Short mmCIF file of C-alpha atoms in Angstrom, two decimals:
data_model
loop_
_atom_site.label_atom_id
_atom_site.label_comp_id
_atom_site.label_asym_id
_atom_site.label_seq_id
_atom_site.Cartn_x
_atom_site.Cartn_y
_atom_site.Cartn_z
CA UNK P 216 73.07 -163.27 32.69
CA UNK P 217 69.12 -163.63 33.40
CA UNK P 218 66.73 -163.69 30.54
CA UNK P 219 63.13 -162.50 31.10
CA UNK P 220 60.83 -164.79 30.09
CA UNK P 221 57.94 -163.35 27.95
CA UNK P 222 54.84 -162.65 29.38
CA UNK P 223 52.11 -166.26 28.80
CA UNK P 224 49.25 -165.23 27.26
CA UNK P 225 46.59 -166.67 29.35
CA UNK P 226 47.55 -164.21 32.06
CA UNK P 227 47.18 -160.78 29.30
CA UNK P 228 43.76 -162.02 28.62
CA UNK P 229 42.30 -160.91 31.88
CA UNK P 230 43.54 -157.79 31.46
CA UNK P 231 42.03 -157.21 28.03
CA UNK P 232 38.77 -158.82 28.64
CA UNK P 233 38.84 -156.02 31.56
CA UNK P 234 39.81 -153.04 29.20
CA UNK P 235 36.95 -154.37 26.98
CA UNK P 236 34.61 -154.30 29.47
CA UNK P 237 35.48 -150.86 31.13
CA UNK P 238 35.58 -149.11 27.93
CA UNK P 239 32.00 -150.59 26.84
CA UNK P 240 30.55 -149.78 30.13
CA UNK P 241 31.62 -146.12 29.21
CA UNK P 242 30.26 -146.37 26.14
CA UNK P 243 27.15 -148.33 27.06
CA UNK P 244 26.71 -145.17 29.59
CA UNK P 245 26.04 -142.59 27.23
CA UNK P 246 23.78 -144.55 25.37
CA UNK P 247 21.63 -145.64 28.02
CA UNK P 248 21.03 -142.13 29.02
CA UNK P 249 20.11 -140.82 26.01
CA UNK P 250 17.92 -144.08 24.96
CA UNK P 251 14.34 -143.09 22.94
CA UNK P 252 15.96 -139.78 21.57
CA UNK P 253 17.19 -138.50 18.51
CA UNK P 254 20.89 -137.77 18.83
CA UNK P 255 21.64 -134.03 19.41
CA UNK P 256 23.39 -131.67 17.43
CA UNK P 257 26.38 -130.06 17.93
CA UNK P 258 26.08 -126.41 18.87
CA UNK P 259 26.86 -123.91 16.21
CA UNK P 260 30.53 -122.25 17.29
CA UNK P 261 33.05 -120.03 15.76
CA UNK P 262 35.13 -122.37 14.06
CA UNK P 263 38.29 -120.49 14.93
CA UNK P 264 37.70 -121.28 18.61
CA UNK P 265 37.51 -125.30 17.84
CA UNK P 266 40.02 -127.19 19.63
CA UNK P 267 42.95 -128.08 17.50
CA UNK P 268 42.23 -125.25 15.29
CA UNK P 269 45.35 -123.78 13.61
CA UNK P 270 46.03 -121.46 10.79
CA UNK P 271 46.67 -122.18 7.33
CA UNK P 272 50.20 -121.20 6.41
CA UNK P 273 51.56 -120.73 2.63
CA UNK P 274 54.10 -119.67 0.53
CA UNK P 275 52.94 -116.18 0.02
CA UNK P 276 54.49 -113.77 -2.93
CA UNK P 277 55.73 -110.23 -2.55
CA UNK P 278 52.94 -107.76 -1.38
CA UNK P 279 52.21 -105.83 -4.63
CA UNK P 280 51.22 -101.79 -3.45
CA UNK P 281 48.09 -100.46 -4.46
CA UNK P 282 48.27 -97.80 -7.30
CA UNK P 283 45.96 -94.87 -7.85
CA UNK P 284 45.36 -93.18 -11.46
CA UNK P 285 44.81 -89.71 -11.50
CA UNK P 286 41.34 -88.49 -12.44
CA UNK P 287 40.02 -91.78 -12.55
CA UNK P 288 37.88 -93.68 -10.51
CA UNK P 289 39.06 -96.92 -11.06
CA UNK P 290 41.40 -98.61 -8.50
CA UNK P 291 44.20 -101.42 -8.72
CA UNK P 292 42.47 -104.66 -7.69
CA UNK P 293 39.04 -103.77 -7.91
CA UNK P 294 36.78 -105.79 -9.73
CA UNK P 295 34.02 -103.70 -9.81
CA UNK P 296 32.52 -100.14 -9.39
CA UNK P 297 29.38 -101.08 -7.27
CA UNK P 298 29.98 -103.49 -4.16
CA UNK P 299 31.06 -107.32 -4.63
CA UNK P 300 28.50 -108.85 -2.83
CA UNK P 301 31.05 -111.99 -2.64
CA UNK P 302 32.86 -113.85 -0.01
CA UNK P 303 35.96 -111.68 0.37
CA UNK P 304 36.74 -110.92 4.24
CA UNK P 305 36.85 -113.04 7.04
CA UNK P 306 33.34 -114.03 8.70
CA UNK P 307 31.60 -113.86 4.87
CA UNK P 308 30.00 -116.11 4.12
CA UNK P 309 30.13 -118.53 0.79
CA UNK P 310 28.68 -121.47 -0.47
CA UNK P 311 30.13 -124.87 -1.73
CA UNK P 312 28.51 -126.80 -4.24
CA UNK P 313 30.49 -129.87 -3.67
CA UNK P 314 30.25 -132.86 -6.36
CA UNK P 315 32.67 -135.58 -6.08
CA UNK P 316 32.41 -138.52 -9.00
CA UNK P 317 35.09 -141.04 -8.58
CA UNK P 318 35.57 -144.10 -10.86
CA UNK P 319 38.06 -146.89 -10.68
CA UNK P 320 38.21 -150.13 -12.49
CA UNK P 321 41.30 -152.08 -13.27
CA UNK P 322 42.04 -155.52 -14.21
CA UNK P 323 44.81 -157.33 -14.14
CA UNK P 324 45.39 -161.11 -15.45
CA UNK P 325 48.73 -162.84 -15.60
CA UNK P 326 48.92 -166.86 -16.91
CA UNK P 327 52.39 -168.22 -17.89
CA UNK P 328 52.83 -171.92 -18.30
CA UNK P 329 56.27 -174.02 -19.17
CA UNK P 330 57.11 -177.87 -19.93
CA UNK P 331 60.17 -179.36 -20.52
CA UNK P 332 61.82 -182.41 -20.88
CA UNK P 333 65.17 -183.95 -21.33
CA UNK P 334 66.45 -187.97 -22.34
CA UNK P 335 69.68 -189.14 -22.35
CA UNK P 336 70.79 -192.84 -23.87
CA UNK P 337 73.69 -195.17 -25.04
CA UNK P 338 72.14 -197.06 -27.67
CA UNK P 339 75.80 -197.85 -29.17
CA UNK P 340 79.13 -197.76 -27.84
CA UNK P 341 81.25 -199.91 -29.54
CA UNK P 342 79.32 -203.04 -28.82
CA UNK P 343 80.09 -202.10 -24.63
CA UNK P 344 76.65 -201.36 -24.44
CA UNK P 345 75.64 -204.49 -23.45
CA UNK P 346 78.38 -204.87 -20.59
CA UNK P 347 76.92 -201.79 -19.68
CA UNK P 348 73.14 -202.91 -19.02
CA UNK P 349 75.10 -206.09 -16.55
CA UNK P 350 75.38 -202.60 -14.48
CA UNK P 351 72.17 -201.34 -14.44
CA UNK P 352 68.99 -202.16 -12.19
CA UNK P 353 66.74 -205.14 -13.99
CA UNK P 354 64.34 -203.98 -16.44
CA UNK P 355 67.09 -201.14 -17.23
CA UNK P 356 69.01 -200.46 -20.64
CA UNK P 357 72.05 -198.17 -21.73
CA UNK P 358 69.28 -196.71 -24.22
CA UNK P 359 67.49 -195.09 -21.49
CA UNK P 360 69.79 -193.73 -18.98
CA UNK P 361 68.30 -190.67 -17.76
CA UNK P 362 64.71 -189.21 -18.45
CA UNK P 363 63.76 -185.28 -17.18
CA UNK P 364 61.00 -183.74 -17.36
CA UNK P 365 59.51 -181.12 -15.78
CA UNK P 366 56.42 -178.61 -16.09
CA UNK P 367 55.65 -175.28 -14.23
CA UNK P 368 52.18 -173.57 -14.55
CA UNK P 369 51.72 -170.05 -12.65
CA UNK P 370 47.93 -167.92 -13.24
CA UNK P 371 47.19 -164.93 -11.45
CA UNK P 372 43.86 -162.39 -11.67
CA UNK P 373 43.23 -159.27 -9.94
CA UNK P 374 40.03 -156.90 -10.59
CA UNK P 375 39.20 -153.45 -8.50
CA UNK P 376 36.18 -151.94 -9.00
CA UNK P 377 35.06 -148.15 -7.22
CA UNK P 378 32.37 -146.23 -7.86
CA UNK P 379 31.90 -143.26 -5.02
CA UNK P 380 29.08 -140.03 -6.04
CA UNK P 381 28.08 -137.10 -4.13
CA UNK P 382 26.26 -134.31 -4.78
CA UNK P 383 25.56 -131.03 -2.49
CA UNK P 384 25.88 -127.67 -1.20
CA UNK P 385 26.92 -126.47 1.99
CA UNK P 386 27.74 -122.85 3.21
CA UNK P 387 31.45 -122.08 4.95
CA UNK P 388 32.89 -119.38 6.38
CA UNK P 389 35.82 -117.52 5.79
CA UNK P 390 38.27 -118.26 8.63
CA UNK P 391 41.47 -116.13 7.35
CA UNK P 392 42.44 -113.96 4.61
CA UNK P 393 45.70 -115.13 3.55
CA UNK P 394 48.26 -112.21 2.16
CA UNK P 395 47.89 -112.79 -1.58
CA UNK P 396 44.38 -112.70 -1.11
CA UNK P 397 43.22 -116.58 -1.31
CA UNK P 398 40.92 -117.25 1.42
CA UNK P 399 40.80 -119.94 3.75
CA UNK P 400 37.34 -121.41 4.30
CA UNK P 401 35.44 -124.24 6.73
CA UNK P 402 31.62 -125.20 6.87
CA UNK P 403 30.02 -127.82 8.55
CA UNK P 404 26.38 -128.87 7.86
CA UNK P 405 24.23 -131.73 10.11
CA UNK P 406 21.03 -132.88 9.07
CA UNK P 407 19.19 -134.92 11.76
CA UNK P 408 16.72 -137.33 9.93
CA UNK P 409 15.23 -139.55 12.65
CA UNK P 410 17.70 -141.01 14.61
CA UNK P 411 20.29 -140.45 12.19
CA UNK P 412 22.61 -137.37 11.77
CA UNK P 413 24.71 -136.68 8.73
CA UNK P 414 27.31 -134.40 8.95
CA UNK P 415 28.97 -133.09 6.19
CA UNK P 416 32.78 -130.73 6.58
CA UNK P 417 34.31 -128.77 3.93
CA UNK P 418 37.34 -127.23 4.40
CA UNK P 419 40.62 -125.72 2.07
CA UNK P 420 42.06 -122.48 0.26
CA UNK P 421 39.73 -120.77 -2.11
CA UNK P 422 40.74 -117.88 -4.76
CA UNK P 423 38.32 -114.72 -4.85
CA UNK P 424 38.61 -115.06 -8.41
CA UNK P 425 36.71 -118.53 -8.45
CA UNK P 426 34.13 -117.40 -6.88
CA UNK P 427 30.81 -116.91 -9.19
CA UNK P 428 28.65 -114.09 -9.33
CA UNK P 429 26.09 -115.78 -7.23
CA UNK P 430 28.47 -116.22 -4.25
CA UNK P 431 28.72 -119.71 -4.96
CA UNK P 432 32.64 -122.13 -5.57
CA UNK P 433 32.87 -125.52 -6.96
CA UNK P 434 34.65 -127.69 -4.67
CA UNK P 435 36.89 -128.94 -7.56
CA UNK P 436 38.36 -125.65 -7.21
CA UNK P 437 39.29 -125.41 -3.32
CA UNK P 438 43.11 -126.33 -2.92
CA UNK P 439 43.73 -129.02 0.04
CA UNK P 440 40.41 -129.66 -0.35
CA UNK P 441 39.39 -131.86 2.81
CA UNK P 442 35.73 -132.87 2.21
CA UNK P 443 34.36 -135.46 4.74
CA UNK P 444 31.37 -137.03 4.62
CA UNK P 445 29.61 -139.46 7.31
CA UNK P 446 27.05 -140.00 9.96
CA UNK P 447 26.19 -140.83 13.69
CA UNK P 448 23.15 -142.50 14.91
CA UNK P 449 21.35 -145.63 15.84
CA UNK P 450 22.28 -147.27 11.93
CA UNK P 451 25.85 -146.06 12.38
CA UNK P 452 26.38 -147.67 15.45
CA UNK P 453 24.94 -151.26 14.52
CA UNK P 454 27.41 -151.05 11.20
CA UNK P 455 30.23 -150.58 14.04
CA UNK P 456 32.15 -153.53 15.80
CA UNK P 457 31.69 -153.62 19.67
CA UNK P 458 34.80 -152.11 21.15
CA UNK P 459 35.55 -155.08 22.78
CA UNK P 460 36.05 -156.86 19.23
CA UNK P 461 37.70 -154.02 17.99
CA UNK P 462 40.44 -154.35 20.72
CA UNK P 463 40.81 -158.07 20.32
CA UNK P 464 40.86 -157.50 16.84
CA UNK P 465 44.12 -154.79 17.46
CA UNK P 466 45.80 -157.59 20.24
CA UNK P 467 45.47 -160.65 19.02
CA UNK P 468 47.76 -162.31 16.57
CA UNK P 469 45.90 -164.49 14.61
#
C-alpha cells in the first residue's frame, strides 16, 4: 500500500508567485493603455439583453376578468378617467428616490469572578494527634492537613457600532409586467467625476399602486430590493490589494 506524500511547499510557491505575476501583467495591461484618461462609461443597453439577465418569477394569484358596467364609463381597474402618466408597461420609465439610513450599536459586557477555599485539620483525636504529626513532613501538624483554595476570574466586552446613509434618485426601467400587475424594474446611473466613476444599480418588484402622482417610488417600497452602490477609478484602485496579495492572502495558511 503506497501513500502519496503531500506536495512541500517550497515547490507550490513558484507556481503562485507565477499566477501572481500573469494575472497582474493582465491587469497592469489595461491600465497602461488607458493611462492619463478618465475611465469610460459603460454604453447605455437594453437591460434585458445583459448577460445573465433572467426573469423575475413569483407566486402569481388567479387572473381576475375585467368587468364592464352598462352605461357607464368607468372600467374595472382603472384608476383614472384621463391617462396615468405613470410607470405601468414595460419600457416606462420611473424614478427611484432611494434613501437608505442604517444604524447599529450594541454592547455587550460579561465579568464573572469566583474564590474559594477549603481547610481540613485534626486538632484532637483522642490524644493520637500527636503520634500522628511523627508521620508528617517537619514543620507539619495534624491541625493543618489539607489547605484548598482556588479562584477563577473570566471578563469579556464586545461593542459594534454602524452607521451607513444614502440619499438619491435614479430613473429605472420597467423590464416585465408580472401577471398581477407588480412590475419588475432595473436602473443604473454612472457619474464620472474626474477620474472617478460612481455607479449606482437599483433593481426589485414595484406595485403600480406605490407609485406617486409624480411618477416617482420610494425604494423602501420595492420588494427584493437589490440597491448597490460603489465606484471604479484611480481612488478605487489604490484602496484595492494588488492581486498578487490577494492570492497569497486566499493560499497561504497563516
Amino acid at each position: 500500500m503506497t501513500r502519496n506524500n503531500p506536495i512541500a511547499f517550497p515547490a507550490v510557491l513558484p507556481v503562485v508567485l507565477g499566477l501572481g505575476l500573469l494575472l497582474g501583467a493582465c491587469g497592469a495591461a489595461d491600465r497602461l493603455a488607458n493611462v492619463g484618461q478618465a475611465p469610460a462609461l459603460s454604453p447605455i443597453e437594453d437591460p434585458t439583453a445583459s448577460k445573465g439577465y433572467k426573469p423575475v418569477q413569483m407566486p402569481m394569484p388567479a387572473v381576475e376578468h375585467a368587468s364592464y358596467a352598462p352605461n357607464s364609463l368607468w372600467r374595472t381597474g382603472s384608476r383614472a378617467f384621463f391617462k396615468d402618466q405613470r410607470a405601468r408597461v414595460v419600457g416606462d420609465l420611473v424614478t427611484v428616490k432611494v434613501k437608505v439610513t442604517d444604524k447599529a450599536q450594541l454592547d455587550n459586557t460579561t465579568k464573572r469572578s469566583r474564590k474559594n477555599g477549603e481547610d481540613f485539620g485534626a486538632g484532637r483525636i483522642m490524644g493520637f494527634e500527636n503520634k500522628l504529626d511523627k508521620f508528617l513532613p517537619n514543620g507539619s501538624s495534624a491541625g493543618e492537613l489539607l489547605s484548598l483554595d482556588s479562584e477563577g476570574t473570566s471578563e469579556g466586552s464586545g461593542s459594534v457600532r454602524r452607521a451607513e446613509q444614502l440619499a438619491t434618485n435614479v430613473a429605472a426601467v420597467v423590464t416585465q409586467s408580472l401577471p398581477n400587475g407588480n412590475l419588475v424594474i432595473e436602473g443604473k446611473q454612472e457619474i464620472r467625476v474626474n477620474f472617478e466613476v460612481r455607479e449606482l444599480i437599483v433593481a426589485g418588484v414595484i406595485r403600480p399602486e406605490d407609485i406617486e402622482s409624480d411618477n416617482t417610488i420610494e425604494s423602501t417600497k420595492i420588494a427584493q430590493a437589490r440597491i448597490a452602490y460603489g465606484g471604479r477609478g484611480q481612488i478605487t484602485d489604490v484602496q484595492q490589494p494588488r492581486y498578487g496579495q490577494q492570492v497569497m492572502d486566499i493560499l497561504l495558511p497563516f
